[in-house]
CSV table of C-alpha atoms and ligand atoms in Angstrom, one decimal:
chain,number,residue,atom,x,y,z
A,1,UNK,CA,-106.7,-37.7,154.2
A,2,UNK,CA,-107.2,-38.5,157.4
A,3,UNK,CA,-108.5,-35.2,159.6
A,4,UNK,CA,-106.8,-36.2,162.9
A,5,UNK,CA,-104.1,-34.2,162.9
A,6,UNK,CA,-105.5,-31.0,161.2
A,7,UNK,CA,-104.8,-28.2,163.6
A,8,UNK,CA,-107.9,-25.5,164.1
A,9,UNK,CA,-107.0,-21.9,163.7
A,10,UNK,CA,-108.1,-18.7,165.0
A,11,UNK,CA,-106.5,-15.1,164.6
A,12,UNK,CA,-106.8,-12.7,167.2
A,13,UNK,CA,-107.7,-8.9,166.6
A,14,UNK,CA,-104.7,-8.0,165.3
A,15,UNK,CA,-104.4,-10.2,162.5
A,16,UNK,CA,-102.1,-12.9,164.7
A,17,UNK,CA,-102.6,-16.2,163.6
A,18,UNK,CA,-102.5,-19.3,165.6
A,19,UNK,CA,-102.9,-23.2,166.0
A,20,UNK,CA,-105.7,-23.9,168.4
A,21,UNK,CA,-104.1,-27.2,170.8
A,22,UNK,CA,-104.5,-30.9,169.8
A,23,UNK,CA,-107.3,-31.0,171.5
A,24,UNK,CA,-109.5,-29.5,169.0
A,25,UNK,CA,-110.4,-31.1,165.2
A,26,UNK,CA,-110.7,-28.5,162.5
A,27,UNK,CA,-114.0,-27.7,160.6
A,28,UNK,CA,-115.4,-26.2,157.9
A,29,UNK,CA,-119.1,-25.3,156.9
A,30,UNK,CA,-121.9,-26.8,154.2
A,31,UNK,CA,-125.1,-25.3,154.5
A,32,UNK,CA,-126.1,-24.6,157.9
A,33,UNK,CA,-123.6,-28.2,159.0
A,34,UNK,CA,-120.6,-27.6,160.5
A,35,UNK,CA,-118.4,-30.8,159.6
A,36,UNK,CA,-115.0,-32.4,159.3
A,37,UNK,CA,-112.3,-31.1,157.2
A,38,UNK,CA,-111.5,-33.9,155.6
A,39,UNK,CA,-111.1,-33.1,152.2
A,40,UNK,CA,-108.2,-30.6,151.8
A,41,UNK,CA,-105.0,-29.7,149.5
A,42,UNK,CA,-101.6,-27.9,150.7
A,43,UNK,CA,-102.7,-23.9,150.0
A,44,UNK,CA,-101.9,-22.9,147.0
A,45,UNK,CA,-99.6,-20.4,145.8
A,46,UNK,CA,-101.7,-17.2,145.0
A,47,UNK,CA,-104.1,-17.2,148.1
A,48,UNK,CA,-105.0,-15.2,150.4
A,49,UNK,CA,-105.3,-16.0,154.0
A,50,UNK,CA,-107.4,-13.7,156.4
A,51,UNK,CA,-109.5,-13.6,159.1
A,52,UNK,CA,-113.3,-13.0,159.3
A,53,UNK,CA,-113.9,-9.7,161.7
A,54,UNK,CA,-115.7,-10.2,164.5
A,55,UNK,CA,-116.9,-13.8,163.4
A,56,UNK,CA,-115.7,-16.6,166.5
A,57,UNK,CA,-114.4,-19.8,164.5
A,58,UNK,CA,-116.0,-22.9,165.8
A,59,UNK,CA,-114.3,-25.9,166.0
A,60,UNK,CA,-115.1,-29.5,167.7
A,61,UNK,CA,-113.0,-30.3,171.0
A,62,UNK,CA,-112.6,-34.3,170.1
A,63,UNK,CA,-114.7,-36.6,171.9
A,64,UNK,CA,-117.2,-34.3,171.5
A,65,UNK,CA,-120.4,-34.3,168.7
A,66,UNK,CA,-120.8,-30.5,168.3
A,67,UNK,CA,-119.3,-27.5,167.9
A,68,UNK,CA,-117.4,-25.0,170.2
A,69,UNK,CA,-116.5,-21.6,169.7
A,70,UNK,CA,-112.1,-21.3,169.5
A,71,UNK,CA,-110.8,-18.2,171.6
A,72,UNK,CA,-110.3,-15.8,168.5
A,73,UNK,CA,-112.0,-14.8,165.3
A,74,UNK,CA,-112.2,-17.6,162.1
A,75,UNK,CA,-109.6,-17.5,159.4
A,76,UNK,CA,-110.0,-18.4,156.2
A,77,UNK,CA,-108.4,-18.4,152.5
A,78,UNK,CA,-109.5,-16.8,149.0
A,79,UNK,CA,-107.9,-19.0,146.6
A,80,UNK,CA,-106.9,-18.1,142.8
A,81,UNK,CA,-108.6,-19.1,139.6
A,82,UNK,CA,-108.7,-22.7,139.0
A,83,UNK,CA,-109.6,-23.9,142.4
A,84,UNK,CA,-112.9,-24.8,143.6
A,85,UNK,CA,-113.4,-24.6,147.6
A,86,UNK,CA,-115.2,-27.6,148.7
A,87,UNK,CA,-116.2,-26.0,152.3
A,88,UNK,CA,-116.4,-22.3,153.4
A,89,UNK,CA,-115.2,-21.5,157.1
A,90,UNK,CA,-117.4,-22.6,160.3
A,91,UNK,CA,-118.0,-19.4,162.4
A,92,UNK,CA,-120.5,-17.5,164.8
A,93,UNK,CA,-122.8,-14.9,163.3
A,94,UNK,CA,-121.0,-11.2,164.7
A,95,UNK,CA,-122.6,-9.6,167.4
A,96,UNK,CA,-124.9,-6.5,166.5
A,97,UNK,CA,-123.4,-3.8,165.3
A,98,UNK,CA,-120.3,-5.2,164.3
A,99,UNK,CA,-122.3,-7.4,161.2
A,100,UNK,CA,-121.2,-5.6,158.2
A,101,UNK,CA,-121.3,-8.0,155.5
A,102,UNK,CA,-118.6,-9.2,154.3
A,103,UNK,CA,-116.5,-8.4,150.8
A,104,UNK,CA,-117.7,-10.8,147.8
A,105,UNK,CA,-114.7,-13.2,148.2
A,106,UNK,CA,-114.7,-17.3,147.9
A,107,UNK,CA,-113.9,-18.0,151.6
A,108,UNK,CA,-112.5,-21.4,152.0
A,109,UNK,CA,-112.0,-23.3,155.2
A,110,UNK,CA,-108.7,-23.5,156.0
A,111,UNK,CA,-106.7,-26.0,159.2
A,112,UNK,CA,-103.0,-26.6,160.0
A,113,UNK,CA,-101.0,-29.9,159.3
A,114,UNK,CA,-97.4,-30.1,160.3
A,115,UNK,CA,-97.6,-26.2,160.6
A,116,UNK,CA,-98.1,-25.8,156.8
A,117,UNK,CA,-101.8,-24.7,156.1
A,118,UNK,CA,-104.3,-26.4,154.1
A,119,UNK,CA,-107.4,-25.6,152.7
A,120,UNK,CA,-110.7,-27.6,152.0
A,121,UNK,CA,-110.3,-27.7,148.4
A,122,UNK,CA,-109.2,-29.1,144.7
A,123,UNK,CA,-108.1,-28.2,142.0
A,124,UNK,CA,-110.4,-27.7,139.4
A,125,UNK,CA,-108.9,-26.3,135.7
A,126,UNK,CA,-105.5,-25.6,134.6
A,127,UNK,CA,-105.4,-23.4,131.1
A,128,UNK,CA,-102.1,-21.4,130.4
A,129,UNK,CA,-103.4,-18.2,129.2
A,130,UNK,CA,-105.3,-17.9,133.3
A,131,UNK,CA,-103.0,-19.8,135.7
A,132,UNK,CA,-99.6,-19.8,134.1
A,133,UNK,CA,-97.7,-16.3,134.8
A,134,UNK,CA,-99.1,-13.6,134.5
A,135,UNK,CA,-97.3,-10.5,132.7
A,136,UNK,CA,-95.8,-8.0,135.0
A,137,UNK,CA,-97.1,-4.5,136.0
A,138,UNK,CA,-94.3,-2.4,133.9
A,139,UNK,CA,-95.5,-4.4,130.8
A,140,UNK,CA,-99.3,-4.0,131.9
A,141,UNK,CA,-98.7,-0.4,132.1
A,142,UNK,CA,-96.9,0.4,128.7
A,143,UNK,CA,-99.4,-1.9,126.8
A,144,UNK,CA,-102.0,0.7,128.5
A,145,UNK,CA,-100.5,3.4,127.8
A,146,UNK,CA,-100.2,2.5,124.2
A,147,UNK,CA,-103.5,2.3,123.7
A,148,UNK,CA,-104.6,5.4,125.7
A,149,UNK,CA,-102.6,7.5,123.4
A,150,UNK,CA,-104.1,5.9,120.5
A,151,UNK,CA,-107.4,5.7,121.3
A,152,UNK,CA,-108.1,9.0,123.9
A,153,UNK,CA,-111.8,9.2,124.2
A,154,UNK,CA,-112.5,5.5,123.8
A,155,UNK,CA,-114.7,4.6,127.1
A,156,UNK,CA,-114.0,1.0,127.0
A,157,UNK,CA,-110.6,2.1,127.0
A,158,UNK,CA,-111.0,4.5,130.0
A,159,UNK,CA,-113.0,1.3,132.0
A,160,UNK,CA,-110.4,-1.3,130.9
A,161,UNK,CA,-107.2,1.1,132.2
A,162,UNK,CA,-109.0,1.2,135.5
A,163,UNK,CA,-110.0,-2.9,135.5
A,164,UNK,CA,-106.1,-3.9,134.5
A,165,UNK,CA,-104.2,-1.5,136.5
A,166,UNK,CA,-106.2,-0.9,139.4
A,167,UNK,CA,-108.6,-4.2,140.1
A,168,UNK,CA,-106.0,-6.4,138.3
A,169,UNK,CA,-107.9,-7.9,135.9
A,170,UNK,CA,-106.5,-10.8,133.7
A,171,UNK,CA,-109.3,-10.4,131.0
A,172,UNK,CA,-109.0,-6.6,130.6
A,173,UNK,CA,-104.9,-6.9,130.7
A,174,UNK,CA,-105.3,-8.7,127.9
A,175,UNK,CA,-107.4,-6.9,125.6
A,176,UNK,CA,-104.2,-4.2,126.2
A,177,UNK,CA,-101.5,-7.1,125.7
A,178,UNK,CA,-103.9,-8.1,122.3
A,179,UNK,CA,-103.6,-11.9,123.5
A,180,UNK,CA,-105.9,-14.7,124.3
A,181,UNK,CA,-109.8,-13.3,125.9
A,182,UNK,CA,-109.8,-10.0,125.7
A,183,UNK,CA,-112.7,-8.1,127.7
A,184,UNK,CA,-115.0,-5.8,126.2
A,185,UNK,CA,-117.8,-4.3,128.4
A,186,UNK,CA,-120.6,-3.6,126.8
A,187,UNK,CA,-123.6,-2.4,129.4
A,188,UNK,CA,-124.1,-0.1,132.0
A,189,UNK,CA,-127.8,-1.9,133.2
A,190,UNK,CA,-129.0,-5.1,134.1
A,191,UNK,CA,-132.3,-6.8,134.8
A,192,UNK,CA,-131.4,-8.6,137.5
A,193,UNK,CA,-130.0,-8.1,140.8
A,194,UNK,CA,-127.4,-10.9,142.0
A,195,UNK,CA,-126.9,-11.1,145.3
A,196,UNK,CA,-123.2,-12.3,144.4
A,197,UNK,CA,-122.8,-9.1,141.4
A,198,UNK,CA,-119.3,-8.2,141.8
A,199,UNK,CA,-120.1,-4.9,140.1
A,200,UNK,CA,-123.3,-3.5,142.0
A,201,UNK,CA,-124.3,-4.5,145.5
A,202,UNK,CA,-127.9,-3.2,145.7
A,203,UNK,CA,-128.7,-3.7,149.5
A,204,UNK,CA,-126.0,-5.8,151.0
A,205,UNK,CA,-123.2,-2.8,152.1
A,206,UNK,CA,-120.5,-4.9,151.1
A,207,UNK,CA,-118.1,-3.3,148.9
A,208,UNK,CA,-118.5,-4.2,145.0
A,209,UNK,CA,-114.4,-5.5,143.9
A,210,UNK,CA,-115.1,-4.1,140.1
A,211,UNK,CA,-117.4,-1.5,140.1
A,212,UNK,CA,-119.6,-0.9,137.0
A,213,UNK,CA,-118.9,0.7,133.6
A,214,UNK,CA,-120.4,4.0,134.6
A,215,UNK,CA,-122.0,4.7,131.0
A,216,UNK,CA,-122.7,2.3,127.7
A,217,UNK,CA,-120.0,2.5,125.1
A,218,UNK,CA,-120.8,2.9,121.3
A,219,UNK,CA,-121.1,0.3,118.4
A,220,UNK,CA,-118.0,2.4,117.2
A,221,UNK,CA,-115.6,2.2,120.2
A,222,UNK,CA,-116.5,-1.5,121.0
A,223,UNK,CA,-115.3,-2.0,117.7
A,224,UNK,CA,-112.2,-0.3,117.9
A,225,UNK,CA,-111.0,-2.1,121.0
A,226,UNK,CA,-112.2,-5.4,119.6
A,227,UNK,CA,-110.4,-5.0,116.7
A,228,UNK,CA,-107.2,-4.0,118.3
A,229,UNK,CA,-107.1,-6.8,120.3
A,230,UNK,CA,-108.2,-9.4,117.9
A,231,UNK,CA,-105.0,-8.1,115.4
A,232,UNK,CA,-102.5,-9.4,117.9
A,233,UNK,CA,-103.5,-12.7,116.9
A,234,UNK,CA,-102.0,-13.8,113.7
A,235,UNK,CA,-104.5,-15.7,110.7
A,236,UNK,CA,-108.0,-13.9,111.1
A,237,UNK,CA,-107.6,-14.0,115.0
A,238,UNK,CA,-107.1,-18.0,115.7
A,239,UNK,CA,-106.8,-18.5,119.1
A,240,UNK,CA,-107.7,-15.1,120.1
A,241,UNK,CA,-111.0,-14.5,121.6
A,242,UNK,CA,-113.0,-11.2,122.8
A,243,UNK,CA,-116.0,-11.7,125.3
A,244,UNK,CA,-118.9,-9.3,126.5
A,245,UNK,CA,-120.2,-9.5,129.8
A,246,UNK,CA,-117.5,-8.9,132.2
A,247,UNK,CA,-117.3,-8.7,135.8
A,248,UNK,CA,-117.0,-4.7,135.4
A,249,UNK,CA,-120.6,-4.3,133.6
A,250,UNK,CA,-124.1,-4.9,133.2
A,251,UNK,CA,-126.0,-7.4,131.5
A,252,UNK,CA,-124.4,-7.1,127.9
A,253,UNK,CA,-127.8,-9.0,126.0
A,254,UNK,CA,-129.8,-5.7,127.0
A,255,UNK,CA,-127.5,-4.1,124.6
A,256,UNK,CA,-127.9,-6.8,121.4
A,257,UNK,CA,-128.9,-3.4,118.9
A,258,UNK,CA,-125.5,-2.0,119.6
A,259,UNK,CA,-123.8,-5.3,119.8
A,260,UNK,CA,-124.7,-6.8,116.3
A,261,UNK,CA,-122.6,-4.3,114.3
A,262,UNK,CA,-120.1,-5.1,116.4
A,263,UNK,CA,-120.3,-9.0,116.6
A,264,UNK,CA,-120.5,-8.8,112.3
A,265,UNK,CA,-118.1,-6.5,111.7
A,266,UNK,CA,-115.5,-8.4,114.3
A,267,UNK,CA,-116.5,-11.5,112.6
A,268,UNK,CA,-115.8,-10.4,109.6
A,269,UNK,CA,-112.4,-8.9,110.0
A,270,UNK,CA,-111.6,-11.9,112.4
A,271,UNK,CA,-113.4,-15.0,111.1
A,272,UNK,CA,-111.4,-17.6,113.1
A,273,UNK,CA,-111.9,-15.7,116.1
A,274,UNK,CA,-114.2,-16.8,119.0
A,275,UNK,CA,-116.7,-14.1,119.5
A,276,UNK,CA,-117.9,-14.6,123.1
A,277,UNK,CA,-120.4,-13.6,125.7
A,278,UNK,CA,-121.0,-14.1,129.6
A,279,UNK,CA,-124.8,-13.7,130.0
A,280,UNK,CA,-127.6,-14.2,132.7
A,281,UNK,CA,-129.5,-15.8,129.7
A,282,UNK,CA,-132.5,-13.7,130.1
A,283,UNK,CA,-132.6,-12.9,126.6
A,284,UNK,CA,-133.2,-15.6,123.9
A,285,UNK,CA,-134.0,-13.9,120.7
A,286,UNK,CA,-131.2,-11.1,121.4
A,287,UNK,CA,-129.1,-14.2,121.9
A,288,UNK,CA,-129.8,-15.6,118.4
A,289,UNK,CA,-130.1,-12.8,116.8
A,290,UNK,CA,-126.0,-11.9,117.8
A,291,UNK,CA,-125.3,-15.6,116.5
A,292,UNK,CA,-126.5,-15.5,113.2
A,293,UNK,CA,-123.9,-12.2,113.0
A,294,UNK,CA,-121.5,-14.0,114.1
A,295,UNK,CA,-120.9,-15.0,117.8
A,296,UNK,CA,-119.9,-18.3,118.3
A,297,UNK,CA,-119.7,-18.9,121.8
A,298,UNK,CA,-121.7,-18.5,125.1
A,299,UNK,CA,-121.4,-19.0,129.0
A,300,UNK,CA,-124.7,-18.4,131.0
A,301,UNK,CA,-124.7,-18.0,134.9
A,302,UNK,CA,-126.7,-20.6,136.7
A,303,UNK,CA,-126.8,-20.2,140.5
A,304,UNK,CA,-129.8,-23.0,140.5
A,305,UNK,CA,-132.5,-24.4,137.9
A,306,UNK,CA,-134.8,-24.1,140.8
A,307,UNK,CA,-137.2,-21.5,140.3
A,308,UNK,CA,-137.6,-20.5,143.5
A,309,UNK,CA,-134.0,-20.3,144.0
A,310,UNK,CA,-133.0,-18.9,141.1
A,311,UNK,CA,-135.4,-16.1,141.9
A,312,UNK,CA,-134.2,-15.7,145.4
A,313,UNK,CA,-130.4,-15.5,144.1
A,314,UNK,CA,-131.3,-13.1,140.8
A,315,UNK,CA,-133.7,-10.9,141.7
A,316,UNK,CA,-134.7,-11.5,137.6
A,317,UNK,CA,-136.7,-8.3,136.7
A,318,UNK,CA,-139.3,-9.0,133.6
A,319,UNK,CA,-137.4,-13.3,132.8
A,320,UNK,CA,-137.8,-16.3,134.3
A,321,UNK,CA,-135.5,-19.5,134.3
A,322,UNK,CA,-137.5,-19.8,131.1
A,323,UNK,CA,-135.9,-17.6,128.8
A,324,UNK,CA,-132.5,-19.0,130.5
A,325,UNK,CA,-133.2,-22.2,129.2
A,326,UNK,CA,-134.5,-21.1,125.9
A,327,UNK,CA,-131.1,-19.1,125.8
A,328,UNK,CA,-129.2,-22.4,126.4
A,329,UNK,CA,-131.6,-24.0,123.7
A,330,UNK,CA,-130.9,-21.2,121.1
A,331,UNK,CA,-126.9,-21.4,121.8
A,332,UNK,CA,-127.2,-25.4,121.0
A,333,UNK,CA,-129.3,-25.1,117.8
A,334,UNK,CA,-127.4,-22.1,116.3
A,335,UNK,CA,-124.3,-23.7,116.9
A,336,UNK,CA,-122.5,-22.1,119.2
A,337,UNK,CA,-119.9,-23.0,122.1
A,338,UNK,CA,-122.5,-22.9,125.3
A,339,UNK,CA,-121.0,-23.8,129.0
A,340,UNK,CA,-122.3,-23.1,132.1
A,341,UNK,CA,-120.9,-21.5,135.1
A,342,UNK,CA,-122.3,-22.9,137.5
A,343,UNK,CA,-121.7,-20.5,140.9
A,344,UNK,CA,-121.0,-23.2,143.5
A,345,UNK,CA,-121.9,-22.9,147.4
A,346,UNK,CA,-120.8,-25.8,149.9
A,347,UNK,CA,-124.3,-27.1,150.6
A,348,UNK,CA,-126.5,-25.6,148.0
A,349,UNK,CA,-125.0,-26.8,144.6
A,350,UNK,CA,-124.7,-30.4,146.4
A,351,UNK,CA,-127.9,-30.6,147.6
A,352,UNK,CA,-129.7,-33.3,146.7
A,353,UNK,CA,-132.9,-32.4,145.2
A,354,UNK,CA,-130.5,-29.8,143.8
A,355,UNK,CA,-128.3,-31.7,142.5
A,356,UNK,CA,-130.6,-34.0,140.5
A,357,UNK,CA,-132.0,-31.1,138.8
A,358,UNK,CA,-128.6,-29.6,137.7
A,359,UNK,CA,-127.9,-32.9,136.0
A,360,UNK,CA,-130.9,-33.6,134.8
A,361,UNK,CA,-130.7,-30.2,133.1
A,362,UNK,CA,-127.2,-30.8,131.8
A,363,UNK,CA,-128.2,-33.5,130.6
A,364,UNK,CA,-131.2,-32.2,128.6
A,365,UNK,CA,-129.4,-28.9,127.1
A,366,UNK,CA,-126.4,-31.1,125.9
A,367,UNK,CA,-124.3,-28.3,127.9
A,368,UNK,CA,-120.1,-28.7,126.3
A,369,UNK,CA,-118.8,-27.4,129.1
A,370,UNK,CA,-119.6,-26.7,133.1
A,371,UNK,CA,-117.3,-24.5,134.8
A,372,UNK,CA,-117.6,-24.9,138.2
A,373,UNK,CA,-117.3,-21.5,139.9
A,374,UNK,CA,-116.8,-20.5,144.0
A,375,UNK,CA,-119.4,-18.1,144.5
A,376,UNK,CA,-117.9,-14.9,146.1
A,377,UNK,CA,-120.5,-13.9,148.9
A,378,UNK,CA,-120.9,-13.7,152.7
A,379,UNK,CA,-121.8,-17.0,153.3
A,380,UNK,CA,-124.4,-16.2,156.1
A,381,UNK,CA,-126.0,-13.8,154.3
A,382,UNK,CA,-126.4,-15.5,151.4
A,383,UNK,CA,-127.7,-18.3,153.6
A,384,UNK,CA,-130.2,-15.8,155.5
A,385,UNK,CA,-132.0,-15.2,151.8
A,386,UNK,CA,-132.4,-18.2,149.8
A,387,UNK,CA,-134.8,-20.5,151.1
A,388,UNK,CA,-133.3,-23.5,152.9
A,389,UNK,CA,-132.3,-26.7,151.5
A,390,UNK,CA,-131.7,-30.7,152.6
A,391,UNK,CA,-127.9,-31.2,153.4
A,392,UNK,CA,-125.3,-31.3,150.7
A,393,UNK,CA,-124.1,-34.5,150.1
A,394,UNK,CA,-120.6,-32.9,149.4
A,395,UNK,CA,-118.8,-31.1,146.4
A,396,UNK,CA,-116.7,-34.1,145.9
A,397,UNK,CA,-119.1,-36.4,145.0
A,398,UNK,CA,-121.3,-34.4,143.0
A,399,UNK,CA,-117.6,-34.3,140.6
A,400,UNK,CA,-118.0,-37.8,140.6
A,401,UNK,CA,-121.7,-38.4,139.5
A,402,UNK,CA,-121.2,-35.5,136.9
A,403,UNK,CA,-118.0,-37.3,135.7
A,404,UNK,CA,-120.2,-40.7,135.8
A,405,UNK,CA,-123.4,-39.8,134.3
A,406,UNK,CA,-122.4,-36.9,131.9
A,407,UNK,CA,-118.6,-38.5,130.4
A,408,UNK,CA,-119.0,-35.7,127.3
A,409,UNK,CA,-119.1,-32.9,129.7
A,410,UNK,CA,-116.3,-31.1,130.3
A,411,UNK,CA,-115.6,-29.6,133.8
A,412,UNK,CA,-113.2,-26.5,134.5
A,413,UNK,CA,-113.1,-22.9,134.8
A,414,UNK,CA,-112.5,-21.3,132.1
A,415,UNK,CA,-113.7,-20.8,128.6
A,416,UNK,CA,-111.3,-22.1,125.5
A,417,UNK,CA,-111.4,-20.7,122.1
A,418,UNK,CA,-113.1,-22.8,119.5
A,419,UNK,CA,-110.3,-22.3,117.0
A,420,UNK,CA,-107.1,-22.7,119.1
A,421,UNK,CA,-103.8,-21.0,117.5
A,422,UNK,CA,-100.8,-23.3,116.5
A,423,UNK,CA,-99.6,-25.1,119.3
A,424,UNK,CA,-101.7,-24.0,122.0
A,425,UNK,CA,-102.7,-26.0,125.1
A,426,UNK,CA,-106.4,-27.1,125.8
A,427,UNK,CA,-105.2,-27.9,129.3
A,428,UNK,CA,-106.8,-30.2,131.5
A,429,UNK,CA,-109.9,-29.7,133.4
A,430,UNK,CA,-111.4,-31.5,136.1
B,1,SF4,S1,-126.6,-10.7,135.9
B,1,SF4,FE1,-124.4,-10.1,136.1
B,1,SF4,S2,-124.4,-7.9,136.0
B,1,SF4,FE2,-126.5,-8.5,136.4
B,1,SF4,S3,-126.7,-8.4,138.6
B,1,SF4,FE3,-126.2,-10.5,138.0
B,1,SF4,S4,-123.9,-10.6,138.2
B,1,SF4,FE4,-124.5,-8.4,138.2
């Protein structure tokens, strides 16, 4: 679409938003470029529009080649699951003493068409069971309830009531609703120390959206919840799934002597089940070891294959990308389900040297399935400690030479089942 008449925006300090004149064309951010928005969709239902404090938008008064500041501060949208921002807003750094990093959110550029807002973004998975409707707070609540009363002392319990009614999350509601992935946090420590963690924020001062499980659960009450959940699902637990490493914990392989009772015992109750875990991938022989009891499925986090990058973005304390690779290795020979998430950032991910190396890689570890992920940070943070890279050559068209070069990989956001339940959707990904 054609970026002429995309309207700038700009808030003022009160939260007013408003149209900069025709004068101005609309940008967005990869990298350190400020470019075009010319790649955009009508904003979805489910996100959030807000402005950035104390950051000026820029825009580009037409005629001109660079950027200008716009009289008030940027705005921005966080989109919902299933949407992948292609550019993150264009702004001036805040002056001292008003740079407070900000919360770990997606920010997407946003513009004005026709008065209707756009974003710079597409669509990137649709799967019922995380973008259809979701279940409503009074039915959240009794299914919590329900198992608070039957399960009192339960700590994953305690975390999960927290995650579902208070941080409204889809993975934990489930567990209570005993339908499709189920969460089951498992660790209290990790050995890394993201600079995007959405449960610990080490040294940035933003605020962490899902703080951590504040101490590790037992074999016993992981195994409680697990099996609650997985007996909502009919014939051994088809279609149902449980995963470990969730946004509210640690890093759950550190915790592979508690989690193989677990894994077998779940595995044997619920053999048509997908047994499932989110991982950093540091550890390859826990990693196996939980296969051969039983876990059949496995997503690691990949910011970059790039050593040096990987490092920056990790923090990795006592692994390399080494083991993460052996982990992707071990998920492939053992046999189980291993997808990526990739956590995308306008002008990283798409960077060229950056983006051989990611197919190259996929390539090479026969990965089933790449979710493509927005990476909630402060963009100029994140910027100010990684080391810097060549321009992205865009979002857009790395989709197309994944699609090209890798036509067995699938691209999306969110993990399916192995063994899907009678008359369940796959839904369509990228
Ligand atoms: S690996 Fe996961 S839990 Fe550990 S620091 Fe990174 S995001 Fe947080």
């Amino acid at each position: 679409m054609s970026a002429e008449r995309l309207r700038p925006l700009f808030s003022d300090e009160a939260g007013g938003l408003h149209e900069a004149d025709p004068g101005w064309e609309a940008l967005g951010q990869s990298g350190a470029n400020s470019l075009p928005l010319r790649s955009w969709i009508p904003l979805p239902r489910g996100a959030t529009v807000m402005h950035l404090p104390h950051r000026v938008g820029l825009a580009r008064p037409r005629g001109s080649a660079g950027a200008a500041p716009l009289p008030g501060w940027a705005v921005t949208a966080v989109l919902p699951v299933g949407y992948l921002r292609l550019l993150f807003p264009s702004y001036l750094d805040p002056p001292p003493g008003r740079d407070q990093t900000l919360p770990l959110y997606g920010y997407a550029a946003v513009a004005a068409r026709a008065g209707q807002l756009v974003v710079a973004a597409r669509r990137s998975d649709d799967f019922a069971p995380w973008t259809g409707a979701r279940p409503s707070s009074e039915r959240i609540r009794a299914a919590v309830e329900v198992l608070q009363r039957r399960l009192p002392r339960n700590r994953v319990v305690a975390q999960l009531s927290v995650c579902a009614l208070q941080h409204g999350c889809l993975t934990a509601q489930n567990t209570f609703l005993r339908r499709h992935e189920g969460a089951l946090p498992t660790s209290a420590a990790c050995n890394a120390d993201c600079l995007g963690c959405i449960s610990l924020q080490s040294d940035s001062g933003a605020p962490t959206p899902q703080p951590r499980i504040p101490r590790a659960p037992t074999a016993g009450e992981l195994i409680e919840v697990g099996e609650y959940h997985l007996s909502g699902a009919g014939r051994g637990g088809e279609g149902s799934m449980v995963s470990f490493g969730q946004g509210c914990e640690g890093e759950p392989l550190l915790r592979e002597r508690a989690l193989r009772p677990v894994v077998g015992e779940l595995r044997r109750g619920f053999p048509r089940s997908t047994i499932h875990v989110n991982t950093n991938g540091s550890r390859p022989l826990a990693l196996r070891r939980l296969i051969r009891e039983g876990l059949d499925s496995c997503r690691i986090s990949v910011f970059s294959f790039r050593q040096d990058l990987f490092a920056a973005y990790y923090r990795p304390r006592g692994y390399s990308m080494e083991e993460v690779l052996e982990c992707a290795r071990v998920a492939r020979r053992e046999g189980a389900q291993l997808t990526l998430n990739l956590l995308t950032f306008p002008g990283v991910t798409d960077s060229p040297e950056e983006l051989e190396l990611t197919l190259s890689r996929l390539a090479e570890l026969e990965v089933e399935q790449l979710q493509l992920r927005s990476l909630n940070v402060d963009p100029h943070w994140l910027l100010s400690r990684i080391p810097p890279l060549a321009p992205g050559v865009g979002l857009e068209r790395m989709l197309e030479r994944l699609r090209r070069e890798l036509p067995r990989l699938r691209l999306g956001n969110f993990t399916r089942p192995r063994r899907l339940g009678a008359g369940a959707v796959v839904g369509a990904g990228l």
